[in-house]
Tab-separated table of C-alpha atoms in Angstrom:
chain	number	residue	atom	x	y	z
A	602	MET	CA	105.908	131.145	78.295
A	603	GLY	CA	104.844	129.900	81.729
A	604	SER	CA	105.245	132.129	84.731
A	605	LEU	CA	107.514	130.871	87.444
A	606	SER	CA	106.306	131.161	90.981
A	607	VAL	CA	108.937	133.027	92.981
A	608	PRO	CA	108.852	132.470	96.756
A	609	LEU	CA	107.756	135.551	98.719
A	610	GLY	CA	110.762	137.511	99.925
A	611	LEU	CA	113.220	136.145	97.374
A	612	LYS	CA	115.218	138.988	95.801
A	613	ARG	CA	114.188	140.043	92.309
A	614	THR	CA	116.825	141.547	90.032
A	615	ALA	CA	116.506	144.957	88.418
A	616	VAL	CA	118.534	147.797	86.968
A	617	LEU	CA	118.476	151.494	87.818
A	618	CYS	CA	119.644	153.703	84.959
A	619	VAL	CA	120.721	157.121	86.180
A	620	LEU	CA	120.601	159.468	83.195
A	621	ARG	CA	122.550	162.616	83.926
A	622	HIS	CA	123.831	165.765	82.355
A	623	GLY	CA	126.428	167.222	84.722
A	624	THR	CA	124.640	167.538	88.075
A	625	ALA	CA	121.113	167.239	86.631
A	626	PHE	CA	119.278	163.926	86.497
A	627	LEU	CA	116.500	162.892	84.106
A	628	LEU	CA	114.122	161.298	86.613
A	629	LEU	CA	110.799	159.551	86.231
A	630	LYS	CA	107.793	160.594	88.319
A	631	ARG	CA	106.288	157.111	88.515
A	632	LEU	CA	102.649	156.364	87.717
A	633	LYS	CA	102.599	153.019	89.546
A	634	GLU	CA	104.108	151.081	92.436
A	635	PRO	CA	106.752	150.604	93.580
A	636	ASN	CA	107.490	154.226	94.441
A	637	LYS	CA	104.294	155.610	92.868
A	638	ASP	CA	104.373	159.432	92.562
A	639	GLN	CA	108.068	159.508	93.448
A	640	TYR	CA	110.974	160.577	91.273
A	641	THR	CA	113.305	157.682	90.442
A	642	PRO	CA	115.822	156.745	87.782
A	643	VAL	CA	114.408	154.788	84.848
A	644	GLY	CA	114.927	151.052	84.980
A	645	GLY	CA	113.174	147.800	85.598
A	646	LYS	CA	113.375	144.053	85.939
A	647	LEU	CA	115.822	141.956	83.975
A	648	ASP	CA	114.336	139.810	81.226
A	649	PRO	CA	115.153	136.089	81.165
A	650	PHE	CA	118.721	135.423	79.959
A	651	GLU	CA	119.530	139.152	79.941
A	652	SER	CA	122.626	140.651	81.570
A	653	PRO	CA	122.253	143.715	83.812
A	654	VAL	CA	124.019	145.998	81.320
A	655	GLN	CA	121.807	144.743	78.463
A	656	ALA	CA	118.770	145.480	80.643
A	657	ALA	CA	120.083	148.992	81.383
A	658	TYR	CA	120.351	149.849	77.685
A	659	ARG	CA	116.958	148.238	76.924
A	660	GLU	CA	115.077	149.899	79.804
A	661	THR	CA	116.568	153.313	78.970
A	662	TRP	CA	115.486	152.929	75.337
A	663	GLU	CA	112.000	151.602	76.218
A	664	GLU	CA	111.249	154.292	78.814
A	665	THR	CA	112.885	157.335	77.200
A	666	GLY	CA	113.617	156.594	73.550
A	667	ILE	CA	117.214	157.582	74.315
A	668	ARG	CA	120.022	155.338	73.094
A	669	ALA	CA	122.776	155.784	75.649
A	670	ASP	CA	126.284	155.701	74.171
A	671	ARG	CA	127.724	154.163	77.297
A	672	MET	CA	126.368	152.697	80.527
A	673	THR	CA	128.881	152.841	83.361
A	674	PHE	CA	128.405	150.446	86.273
A	675	CYS	CA	128.329	152.352	89.585
A	676	GLY	CA	127.287	149.847	92.202
A	677	VAL	CA	124.551	147.707	93.680
A	678	LEU	CA	121.529	148.490	95.846
A	679	THR	CA	120.088	145.562	97.804
A	680	GLU	CA	116.707	146.221	99.414
A	681	SER	CA	115.304	143.863	102.061
A	682	SER	CA	111.937	143.953	103.800
A	683	PRO	CA	109.559	141.477	105.453
A	684	THR	CA	107.152	142.008	102.514
A	685	ALA	CA	107.267	141.238	98.785
A	686	TYR	CA	109.575	144.267	98.343
A	687	ASN	CA	112.990	142.606	98.011
A	688	TRP	CA	115.295	143.747	95.219
A	689	THR	CA	118.858	143.597	94.016
A	690	SER	CA	119.403	146.516	91.648
A	691	TYR	CA	122.455	147.030	89.481
A	692	VAL	CA	123.014	150.762	89.136
A	693	TYR	CA	124.368	152.301	85.936
A	694	VAL	CA	124.932	155.904	84.928
A	695	ALA	CA	124.846	157.353	81.429
A	696	GLU	CA	125.944	160.884	80.606
A	697	ILE	CA	123.431	162.198	78.058
A	698	GLU	CA	122.609	165.441	76.277
A	699	ARG	CA	120.176	167.687	78.125
A	700	VAL	CA	117.308	166.853	75.776
A	701	PRO	CA	113.716	167.962	76.377
A	702	PRO	CA	112.155	165.254	78.588
A	703	PRO	CA	110.642	162.675	76.232
A	704	PRO	CA	107.173	161.190	76.785
A	705	CYS	CA	107.136	157.983	78.846
A	706	ASN	CA	104.360	155.440	79.417
A	707	GLU	CA	105.661	154.805	82.978
A	708	GLY	CA	105.155	158.389	84.161
A	709	THR	CA	106.577	161.855	83.572
A	710	LEU	CA	110.274	162.458	82.913
A	711	GLU	CA	111.785	165.654	84.345
A	712	TRP	CA	115.244	167.106	84.729
A	713	ILE	CA	116.030	167.579	88.431
A	714	GLU	CA	119.231	169.181	89.716
A	715	PHE	CA	121.024	167.189	92.413
A	716	ALA	CA	120.611	170.150	94.804
A	717	ASP	CA	116.822	169.849	94.327
A	718	VAL	CA	116.495	166.053	94.643
A	719	LEU	CA	115.529	166.285	98.314
A	720	ASN	CA	112.809	168.828	97.436
A	721	VAL	CA	110.845	166.323	95.328
A	722	PRO	CA	109.368	163.039	96.535
A	723	THR	CA	112.129	160.469	96.024
A	724	PRO	CA	113.099	157.198	97.699
A	725	LYS	CA	115.619	157.932	100.496
A	726	THR	CA	117.952	155.316	99.035
A	727	ASP	CA	118.269	157.188	95.732
A	728	TRP	CA	119.789	160.362	97.220
A	729	PHE	CA	122.766	158.297	98.426
A	730	ILE	CA	123.144	156.733	94.979
A	731	TYR	CA	123.287	160.188	93.319
A	732	ASP	CA	125.679	161.478	95.968
A	733	TYR	CA	128.090	158.565	95.501
A	734	LEU	CA	128.008	158.639	91.712
A	735	LEU	CA	128.607	162.407	91.590
A	736	ARG	CA	131.692	161.757	93.745
A	737	SER	CA	132.689	158.799	91.481
A	738	LYS	CA	132.630	156.465	94.475
A	739	PRO	CA	131.666	152.804	93.936
A	740	PHE	CA	129.017	151.473	96.316
A	741	ALA	CA	127.337	148.350	97.588
A	742	PHE	CA	124.331	149.663	99.483
A	743	SER	CA	122.255	147.408	101.693
A	744	ALA	CA	118.908	148.912	102.734
A	745	GLU	CA	116.595	147.393	105.372
A	746	PHE	CA	112.909	148.330	105.477
A	747	ASP	CA	110.045	147.571	107.854
A	748	ALA	CA	106.707	146.054	106.781
A	749	GLN	CA	105.389	149.540	105.823
A	750	LEU	CA	108.482	149.973	103.598
A	751	THR	CA	109.940	152.694	105.808
A	752	LEU	CA	113.710	152.753	105.448
A	753	LEU	CA	115.216	151.675	108.787
A	754	THR	CA	118.896	151.509	107.987
A	755	MET	CA	121.196	151.704	105.006
A	756	ARG	CA	124.831	150.796	104.961
A	757	GLU	CA	127.518	151.000	102.343
A	758	GLU	CA	129.306	147.658	102.518
A	759	ILE	CA	132.573	148.408	100.652
A	760	GLU	CA	133.633	150.929	103.300
A	761	ASP	CA	131.366	149.337	105.938
A	762	VAL	CA	129.649	152.582	106.952
A	763	VAL	CA	126.077	153.287	107.965
A	764	VAL	CA	124.858	156.069	105.664
A	765	TYR	CA	121.321	156.208	107.070
A	766	GLN	CA	119.778	155.216	110.386
A	767	GLN	CA	116.105	155.989	111.059
A	768	GLY	CA	115.709	158.494	113.880
A	769	SER	CA	119.333	159.618	113.943
């Protein structure tokens, strides 16, 4: 299979799979970039010819060994920067049993309570995702970063509100 050259800055498509039990999230402390050493949902790039929901089930299984009964679509996170970091991520949530964190070749899985999410290293964008999904609110987040991948602004486009503005 030949690799296609994707122009720099073109959005790549991924899924974020938020695994939760009540208000606790099974998060991955990542071993590699992007977001190395930060706690994120499991997920990854879509395979060729794969739908986002198929990718969500596959990535959850590959990274945790957990077969989710149901993946519920929550919203979309679009991340734009002047670097190679440009993503469109479909966000799904699965309610799972509070199992002991399984081993993962992408990093370390840990249960983190929503109240503690801001006390661990996590992408700023993710806190808003957890907040919206705990309130059962759909979202279409658009996040803009600078060249150092510092979040500058993030808006929720369904309600047309700025949820984050650097320095304010």
